[in-house]
């Protein structure tokens, strides 16, 4: 009885975006130079700038005039000129493509240009990026459910649930994990804290593109004009500076009391062991990436996909280690639908207009363009280290 306590270390391999739903414009950020000459994307508080200039009649008059005219371009230039380190919220490194887009759009109205940036989640008032514990737990749950479904697919005739549409998803989970309501869901015994990363050097802003494998060209190429700018947490495939700590840490607790059948008032339906979690994640995420790699990248001859070949080797190395306390997951936005549901052989969604046919999945991919190298988003290496009680 008691609790199994672990330190969870999360090290992004590629990059991760946990969104807020908010987008930032050049009214909220500017480009600056670091001491080493590196271009930095720096966000600032416009409220802080305005508060600072209230006692400067000339500057406040200039701001009031721009505001009255609705001159957003002039307003952006005003904020950039008058913001200082005291007004700064946080900073990110910039990719070359982000700088290109920024330069091409800087003469446009900040509210009507292509330099809007998807903001990353940080706790209110914080400068450090965070992967919520709920996101990590959700990724683990997906892998674990997939493993249980593989073992039970025919035995429990779960095909009848899987062939139905999404409203049957909760029935599938209850059948697999043998729970009746949230009180005895076995994942109630798993508690994962938010994973906080250092702010300095761990963040980047760049372009995310929609790509597709072209069998005639034998290249993975942009599929359409869909592209977005986004802040991300950097992975070690993006950063050569070994002085920068890219790891985040969190708590990982398995509450054994909730798994004890001798306590029927508290007990969940079954115990989930740490090693079962590690195996489920490595099996599911490696299998799904192998499918993705085979379909979208393996035959590609363009150099933009070289890093993805190395990523496959890295994921395979982590996932196939024997007696390891490490596992892989995929987390965050743009992680692709295949990684948030059951694997292909167990997945039978239907289109409303084409009954009897499987809904097509994964015809395109979202990738982060890291200075000419495509990187699938969301890949992380996790490590569990026992802690003394």
Short mmCIF file of C-alpha atoms in Angstrom, two decimals:
data_model
loop_
_atom_site.label_atom_id
_atom_site.label_comp_id
_atom_site.label_asym_id
_atom_site.label_seq_id
_atom_site.Cartn_x
_atom_site.Cartn_y
_atom_site.Cartn_z
CA UNK A 1 0.00 0.00 0.00
CA UNK A 2 1.05 3.61 -0.50
CA UNK A 3 2.34 5.40 -3.55
CA UNK A 4 4.96 4.67 -6.20
CA UNK A 5 6.84 7.93 -6.69
CA UNK A 6 8.91 8.74 -9.77
CA UNK A 7 10.62 11.77 -11.22
CA UNK A 8 9.48 12.16 -14.82
CA UNK A 9 12.05 13.77 -17.11
CA UNK A 10 10.70 14.87 -20.49
CA UNK A 11 13.22 15.70 -23.21
CA UNK A 12 11.73 16.87 -26.53
CA UNK A 13 13.39 15.22 -29.52
CA UNK A 14 11.85 17.35 -32.26
CA UNK A 15 9.68 20.23 -31.04
CA UNK A 16 6.41 20.58 -29.14
CA UNK A 17 3.58 23.09 -29.34
CA UNK A 18 0.99 23.25 -26.58
CA UNK A 19 -1.35 26.01 -27.69
CA UNK A 20 -3.42 28.65 -25.94
CA UNK A 21 -5.65 29.44 -28.90
CA UNK A 22 -4.14 32.92 -28.99
CA UNK A 23 -2.18 34.44 -31.87
CA UNK A 24 0.37 37.23 -31.53
CA UNK A 25 0.92 39.99 -34.10
CA UNK A 26 3.82 42.45 -34.53
CA UNK A 27 1.93 44.61 -32.04
CA UNK A 28 2.99 42.03 -29.45
CA UNK A 29 6.53 41.15 -30.52
CA UNK A 30 9.64 42.47 -32.23
CA UNK A 31 12.89 41.08 -33.63
CA UNK A 32 16.10 41.88 -31.76
CA UNK A 33 19.76 40.86 -31.93
CA UNK A 34 21.46 38.87 -29.18
CA UNK A 35 25.03 39.61 -28.09
CA UNK A 36 26.18 36.80 -30.39
CA UNK A 37 24.31 38.28 -33.35
CA UNK A 38 21.52 35.72 -33.29
CA UNK A 39 18.05 36.98 -34.24
CA UNK A 40 15.59 36.79 -31.37
CA UNK A 41 11.80 37.03 -31.33
CA UNK A 42 10.94 39.06 -28.23
CA UNK A 43 7.40 39.49 -26.90
CA UNK A 44 6.54 42.51 -24.81
CA UNK A 45 3.63 43.97 -22.87
CA UNK A 46 2.01 46.91 -24.67
CA UNK A 47 0.27 47.80 -21.39
CA UNK A 48 3.68 48.12 -19.76
CA UNK A 49 4.91 50.42 -22.53
CA UNK A 50 1.82 52.63 -22.29
CA UNK A 51 2.12 52.85 -18.50
CA UNK A 52 5.77 53.84 -18.84
CA UNK A 53 5.08 56.73 -21.26
CA UNK A 54 2.15 58.30 -19.41
CA UNK A 55 4.49 60.84 -17.80
CA UNK A 56 6.14 61.73 -21.11
CA UNK A 57 3.72 64.16 -22.75
CA UNK A 58 5.41 64.03 -26.16
CA UNK A 59 5.42 60.25 -26.41
CA UNK A 60 1.91 59.93 -25.02
CA UNK A 61 0.64 62.48 -27.52
CA UNK A 62 2.26 60.47 -30.34
CA UNK A 63 0.62 57.28 -29.08
CA UNK A 64 -2.77 58.98 -28.71
CA UNK A 65 -2.61 60.29 -32.28
CA UNK A 66 -1.72 56.86 -33.72
CA UNK A 67 -4.50 55.28 -31.70
CA UNK A 68 -7.07 57.84 -32.83
CA UNK A 69 -6.13 57.32 -36.48
CA UNK A 70 -6.19 53.54 -36.15
CA UNK A 71 -2.66 53.45 -37.60
CA UNK A 72 -1.68 49.90 -36.67
CA UNK A 73 1.57 49.98 -38.64
CA UNK A 74 2.61 53.17 -36.87
CA UNK A 75 1.48 51.70 -33.55
CA UNK A 76 3.69 48.64 -34.03
CA UNK A 77 6.69 50.84 -34.83
CA UNK A 78 5.92 52.96 -31.75
CA UNK A 79 5.83 49.93 -29.43
CA UNK A 80 9.01 48.50 -30.95
CA UNK A 81 10.83 51.80 -30.45
CA UNK A 82 9.66 52.42 -26.89
CA UNK A 83 9.74 48.90 -25.43
CA UNK A 84 12.72 47.91 -23.31
CA UNK A 85 13.92 44.90 -21.35
CA UNK A 86 11.59 45.88 -18.51
CA UNK A 87 8.59 45.36 -20.81
CA UNK A 88 9.76 41.99 -22.13
CA UNK A 89 7.73 38.86 -21.44
CA UNK A 90 9.90 36.13 -23.00
CA UNK A 91 12.07 35.48 -26.05
CA UNK A 92 12.52 32.73 -28.62
CA UNK A 93 15.15 31.90 -31.22
CA UNK A 94 14.04 32.47 -34.82
CA UNK A 95 14.34 30.13 -37.78
CA UNK A 96 15.50 31.55 -41.10
CA UNK A 97 12.08 31.06 -42.63
CA UNK A 98 10.40 32.97 -39.82
CA UNK A 99 12.73 35.92 -40.45
CA UNK A 100 11.95 35.74 -44.19
CA UNK A 101 8.19 35.87 -43.56
CA UNK A 102 8.58 38.60 -40.97
CA UNK A 103 10.68 40.79 -43.30
CA UNK A 104 8.26 40.26 -46.19
CA UNK A 105 5.31 41.37 -44.07
CA UNK A 106 6.71 44.07 -41.81
CA UNK A 107 5.42 46.91 -43.99
CA UNK A 108 1.85 45.61 -43.80
CA UNK A 109 -0.86 46.32 -41.25
CA UNK A 110 0.06 44.14 -38.22
CA UNK A 111 -3.54 42.97 -37.93
CA UNK A 112 -3.80 41.93 -41.57
CA UNK A 113 -0.54 40.20 -42.44
CA UNK A 114 0.92 36.71 -42.49
CA UNK A 115 3.23 37.26 -39.51
CA UNK A 116 0.72 36.14 -36.87
CA UNK A 117 2.23 33.61 -34.48
CA UNK A 118 0.46 30.83 -32.55
CA UNK A 119 1.34 31.39 -28.91
CA UNK A 120 2.55 28.57 -26.68
CA UNK A 121 1.06 27.78 -23.28
CA UNK A 122 2.78 29.28 -20.26
CA UNK A 123 1.21 29.66 -16.81
CA UNK A 124 -0.19 33.13 -16.27
CA UNK A 125 2.61 35.56 -15.59
CA UNK A 126 5.29 32.95 -16.39
CA UNK A 127 8.03 33.02 -19.00
CA UNK A 128 8.74 29.30 -19.09
CA UNK A 129 6.89 26.92 -21.43
CA UNK A 130 4.94 24.04 -19.93
CA UNK A 131 3.62 20.68 -21.10
CA UNK A 132 0.54 20.09 -18.89
CA UNK A 133 0.40 16.83 -16.97
CA UNK A 134 -3.03 16.23 -18.53
CA UNK A 135 -1.46 16.23 -22.01
CA UNK A 136 1.19 13.71 -20.96
CA UNK A 137 -1.40 11.53 -19.27
CA UNK A 138 -3.63 11.65 -22.35
CA UNK A 139 -0.79 10.46 -24.59
CA UNK A 140 -0.01 7.61 -22.20
CA UNK A 141 -3.67 6.64 -21.97
CA UNK A 142 -3.99 6.41 -25.76
CA UNK A 143 -1.04 4.02 -25.98
CA UNK A 144 -2.23 1.91 -23.06
CA UNK A 145 -5.77 1.59 -24.46
CA UNK A 146 -4.36 0.57 -27.83
CA UNK A 147 -2.36 -2.21 -26.18
CA UNK A 148 -5.39 -3.46 -24.28
CA UNK A 149 -7.47 -3.42 -27.45
CA UNK A 150 -4.86 -5.46 -29.33
CA UNK A 151 -4.97 -8.11 -26.60
CA UNK A 152 -8.77 -8.13 -26.34
CA UNK A 153 -10.03 -7.31 -29.82
CA UNK A 154 -11.49 -10.70 -30.72
CA UNK A 155 -11.95 -12.10 -27.22
CA UNK A 156 -14.39 -9.42 -26.14
CA UNK A 157 -15.86 -8.80 -29.59
CA UNK A 158 -14.88 -5.16 -29.39
CA UNK A 159 -15.07 -4.86 -33.15
CA UNK A 160 -18.76 -4.02 -32.76
CA UNK A 161 -17.79 -0.89 -30.82
CA UNK A 162 -14.89 0.15 -33.01
CA UNK A 163 -16.96 -0.03 -36.18
CA UNK A 164 -19.40 2.50 -34.75
CA UNK A 165 -18.75 6.24 -34.82
CA UNK A 166 -17.22 8.36 -32.06
CA UNK A 167 -20.07 8.20 -29.55
CA UNK A 168 -19.04 4.62 -28.74
CA UNK A 169 -15.53 5.64 -27.66
CA UNK A 170 -16.41 5.77 -23.96
CA UNK A 171 -17.94 2.29 -24.19
CA UNK A 172 -14.71 0.97 -25.68
CA UNK A 173 -12.67 2.43 -22.83
CA UNK A 174 -15.00 1.03 -20.15
CA UNK A 175 -14.89 -2.41 -21.77
CA UNK A 176 -11.11 -2.42 -22.06
CA UNK A 177 -10.31 -1.10 -18.58
CA UNK A 178 -13.28 -2.71 -16.80
CA UNK A 179 -14.59 0.43 -15.16
CA UNK A 180 -18.15 1.69 -14.82
CA UNK A 181 -17.59 5.38 -14.09
CA UNK A 182 -14.84 7.91 -13.42
CA UNK A 183 -14.52 6.80 -9.78
CA UNK A 184 -13.07 3.40 -10.67
CA UNK A 185 -11.27 4.34 -13.89
CA UNK A 186 -7.77 2.84 -13.35
CA UNK A 187 -6.12 5.99 -14.69
CA UNK A 188 -7.40 7.82 -11.62
CA UNK A 189 -4.50 6.16 -9.82
CA UNK A 190 -1.99 7.82 -12.18
CA UNK A 191 -1.09 11.41 -11.30
CA UNK A 192 1.28 13.43 -13.50
CA UNK A 193 2.27 16.99 -12.69
CA UNK A 194 2.86 19.78 -15.19
CA UNK A 195 6.27 19.59 -16.85
CA UNK A 196 8.07 22.95 -16.69
CA UNK A 197 11.00 23.87 -18.94
CA UNK A 198 13.61 26.56 -18.47
CA UNK A 199 12.76 29.70 -20.39
CA UNK A 200 16.26 30.54 -21.59
CA UNK A 201 17.31 28.88 -24.83
CA UNK A 202 14.51 26.31 -24.95
CA UNK A 203 12.06 28.19 -27.17
CA UNK A 204 11.89 28.78 -30.89
CA UNK A 205 9.53 30.35 -33.41
CA UNK A 206 9.23 29.15 -36.99
CA UNK A 207 7.15 27.87 -39.88
CA UNK A 208 4.93 24.78 -39.85
CA UNK A 209 4.04 23.41 -43.28
CA UNK A 210 1.57 20.91 -44.66
CA UNK A 211 3.45 18.38 -46.84
CA UNK A 212 2.71 15.26 -48.86
CA UNK A 213 4.80 12.53 -50.46
CA UNK A 214 4.87 12.86 -54.27
CA UNK A 215 5.54 9.39 -55.69
CA UNK A 216 6.36 10.76 -59.17
CA UNK A 217 8.98 13.19 -57.90
CA UNK A 218 9.97 10.85 -55.05
CA UNK A 219 9.94 13.85 -52.76
CA UNK A 220 8.00 15.01 -49.72
CA UNK A 221 6.86 18.44 -50.84
CA UNK A 222 4.50 21.23 -49.69
CA UNK A 223 0.98 20.01 -50.39
CA UNK A 224 -0.77 23.38 -50.55
CA UNK A 225 -0.38 26.91 -49.31
CA UNK A 226 -1.30 25.93 -45.74
CA UNK A 227 1.41 27.15 -43.40
CA UNK A 228 1.46 28.73 -39.98
CA UNK A 229 3.97 30.45 -37.73
CA UNK A 230 4.22 29.06 -34.24
CA UNK A 231 6.20 29.14 -31.02
CA UNK A 232 7.55 25.73 -29.97
CA UNK A 233 9.62 24.08 -27.26
CA UNK A 234 12.87 23.06 -28.92
CA UNK A 235 14.01 19.44 -29.18
CA UNK A 236 17.58 18.18 -29.23
CA UNK A 237 17.34 17.60 -32.99
CA UNK A 238 17.16 21.40 -33.28
CA UNK A 239 19.81 22.59 -30.84
CA UNK A 240 23.59 22.00 -30.99
CA UNK A 241 24.44 23.96 -27.84
CA UNK A 242 24.97 21.33 -25.13
CA UNK A 243 25.01 24.08 -22.49
CA UNK A 244 21.25 24.56 -22.93
CA UNK A 245 19.11 22.30 -20.77
CA UNK A 246 16.22 21.16 -22.96
CA UNK A 247 14.75 18.80 -20.34
CA UNK A 248 11.68 19.46 -18.26
CA UNK A 249 10.81 17.67 -15.03
CA UNK A 250 7.60 16.60 -13.39
CA UNK A 251 6.19 14.18 -10.85
CA UNK A 252 4.79 10.77 -11.81
CA UNK A 253 2.77 9.00 -9.11
CA UNK A 254 0.96 5.68 -9.13
CA UNK A 255 -1.36 5.65 -6.13
CA UNK A 256 -1.20 2.02 -5.00
CA UNK A 257 -4.00 2.56 -2.47
CA UNK A 258 -6.44 3.09 -5.32
CA UNK A 259 -5.26 -0.17 -6.89
CA UNK A 260 -5.77 -2.21 -3.72
CA UNK A 261 -8.80 -4.49 -4.04
CA UNK A 262 -8.91 -4.71 -0.24
CA UNK A 263 -10.23 -1.15 -0.25
CA UNK A 264 -13.42 -1.54 -2.31
CA UNK A 265 -14.65 1.97 -1.54
CA UNK A 266 -11.52 3.47 -3.06
CA UNK A 267 -10.34 0.84 -5.51
CA UNK A 268 -10.10 1.36 -9.24
CA UNK A 269 -10.93 -1.48 -11.63
CA UNK A 270 -7.36 -2.68 -12.27
CA UNK A 271 -3.78 -1.81 -11.45
CA UNK A 272 -1.61 -0.15 -14.07
CA UNK A 273 2.05 -0.91 -13.57
CA UNK A 274 4.88 1.42 -14.53
CA UNK A 275 6.52 -1.18 -16.81
CA UNK A 276 3.17 -1.75 -18.58
CA UNK A 277 3.02 1.97 -19.34
CA UNK A 278 6.56 2.01 -20.73
CA UNK A 279 5.93 -1.01 -22.94
CA UNK A 280 2.58 0.30 -24.20
CA UNK A 281 4.03 3.69 -25.17
CA UNK A 282 7.08 2.25 -26.91
CA UNK A 283 5.03 -0.34 -28.82
CA UNK A 284 2.28 2.04 -29.95
CA UNK A 285 4.26 5.14 -30.83
CA UNK A 286 7.09 3.30 -32.59
CA UNK A 287 4.61 1.23 -34.64
CA UNK A 288 2.65 4.29 -35.69
CA UNK A 289 5.79 6.25 -36.60
CA UNK A 290 7.08 3.32 -38.65
CA UNK A 291 3.80 3.46 -40.59
CA UNK A 292 4.13 7.22 -41.02
CA UNK A 293 7.76 6.96 -42.07
CA UNK A 294 7.05 4.24 -44.62
CA UNK A 295 4.19 6.18 -46.19
CA UNK A 296 5.53 9.74 -46.19
CA UNK A 297 9.31 9.84 -45.86
CA UNK A 298 11.17 6.59 -46.52
CA UNK A 299 11.34 6.89 -50.31
CA UNK A 300 11.82 10.67 -50.33
CA UNK A 301 15.08 11.73 -51.95
CA UNK A 302 14.93 15.43 -51.02
CA UNK A 303 17.39 16.56 -48.38
CA UNK A 304 14.66 18.19 -46.26
CA UNK A 305 13.77 14.68 -45.00
CA UNK A 306 17.27 13.66 -43.86
CA UNK A 307 16.55 14.55 -40.22
CA UNK A 308 13.42 12.38 -40.29
CA UNK A 309 15.50 9.33 -41.19
CA UNK A 310 17.70 10.05 -38.18
CA UNK A 311 14.57 10.58 -36.06
CA UNK A 312 13.34 7.10 -36.96
CA UNK A 313 16.65 5.61 -35.86
CA UNK A 314 16.51 7.57 -32.60
CA UNK A 315 12.95 6.54 -31.77
CA UNK A 316 13.71 2.90 -32.55
CA UNK A 317 16.83 2.99 -30.35
CA UNK A 318 14.89 4.35 -27.36
CA UNK A 319 11.82 2.13 -27.80
CA UNK A 320 13.67 -1.17 -28.23
CA UNK A 321 16.04 -0.93 -25.27
CA UNK A 322 15.61 -3.90 -22.98
CA UNK A 323 14.93 -3.32 -19.27
CA UNK A 324 14.82 0.42 -19.88
CA UNK A 325 13.05 3.10 -17.87
CA UNK A 326 12.73 5.28 -20.98
CA UNK A 327 9.85 5.55 -23.41
CA UNK A 328 8.68 7.67 -26.33
CA UNK A 329 5.47 9.65 -26.70
CA UNK A 330 3.99 12.16 -29.09
CA UNK A 331 2.25 15.13 -27.54
CA UNK A 332 0.80 18.51 -28.44
CA UNK A 333 -0.74 20.12 -31.48
CA UNK A 334 0.05 18.92 -35.02
CA UNK A 335 0.85 15.43 -33.75
CA UNK A 336 -1.39 13.78 -36.42
CA UNK A 337 -4.61 11.89 -35.87
CA UNK A 338 -3.01 8.44 -35.94
CA UNK A 339 -1.22 9.17 -32.68
CA UNK A 340 -4.34 10.08 -30.71
CA UNK A 341 -6.43 7.02 -31.56
CA UNK A 342 -6.01 3.28 -32.11
CA UNK A 343 -3.55 1.91 -34.65
CA UNK A 344 -4.65 1.21 -38.20
CA UNK A 345 -5.69 -2.45 -37.92
CA UNK A 346 -7.95 -1.60 -34.97
CA UNK A 347 -9.38 1.61 -36.41
CA UNK A 348 -12.63 1.40 -38.36
CA UNK A 349 -14.09 4.90 -38.69
CA UNK A 350 -16.68 5.44 -41.44
CA UNK A 351 -17.57 8.41 -43.59
CA UNK A 352 -21.26 9.29 -43.46
CA UNK A 353 -21.51 9.31 -47.26
CA UNK A 354 -19.51 6.12 -47.86
CA UNK A 355 -20.84 3.49 -45.51
CA UNK A 356 -18.79 0.34 -45.52
CA UNK A 357 -15.55 2.15 -46.38
CA UNK A 358 -12.77 3.13 -44.03
CA UNK A 359 -12.27 6.84 -43.62
CA UNK A 360 -8.89 7.83 -45.09
CA UNK A 361 -6.33 8.93 -42.53
CA UNK A 362 -3.05 10.71 -42.90
CA UNK A 363 -2.80 11.81 -46.53
CA UNK A 364 -0.68 14.83 -45.52
CA UNK A 365 1.70 15.69 -42.68
CA UNK A 366 2.40 18.83 -40.65
CA UNK A 367 6.13 19.43 -40.17
CA UNK A 368 8.26 22.16 -38.60
CA UNK A 369 10.79 23.63 -41.02
CA UNK A 370 14.01 23.81 -39.00
CA UNK A 371 16.22 25.79 -41.39
CA UNK A 372 15.69 23.41 -44.29
CA UNK A 373 15.04 20.22 -42.32
CA UNK A 374 11.50 18.91 -41.87
CA UNK A 375 10.69 17.72 -38.35
CA UNK A 376 7.41 16.03 -37.29
CA UNK A 377 6.16 17.79 -34.18
CA UNK A 378 5.53 16.41 -30.72
CA UNK A 379 8.18 13.70 -30.26
CA UNK A 380 9.61 13.38 -26.73
CA UNK A 381 11.79 10.99 -24.77
CA UNK A 382 10.53 10.31 -21.24
CA UNK A 383 12.50 8.84 -18.36
CA UNK A 384 11.17 7.59 -15.03
CA UNK A 385 13.47 7.64 -11.99
CA UNK A 386 12.24 6.15 -8.66
CA UNK A 387 12.11 8.60 -5.77
CA UNK A 388 12.38 7.84 -2.09
CA UNK A 389 9.13 8.14 -0.14
#
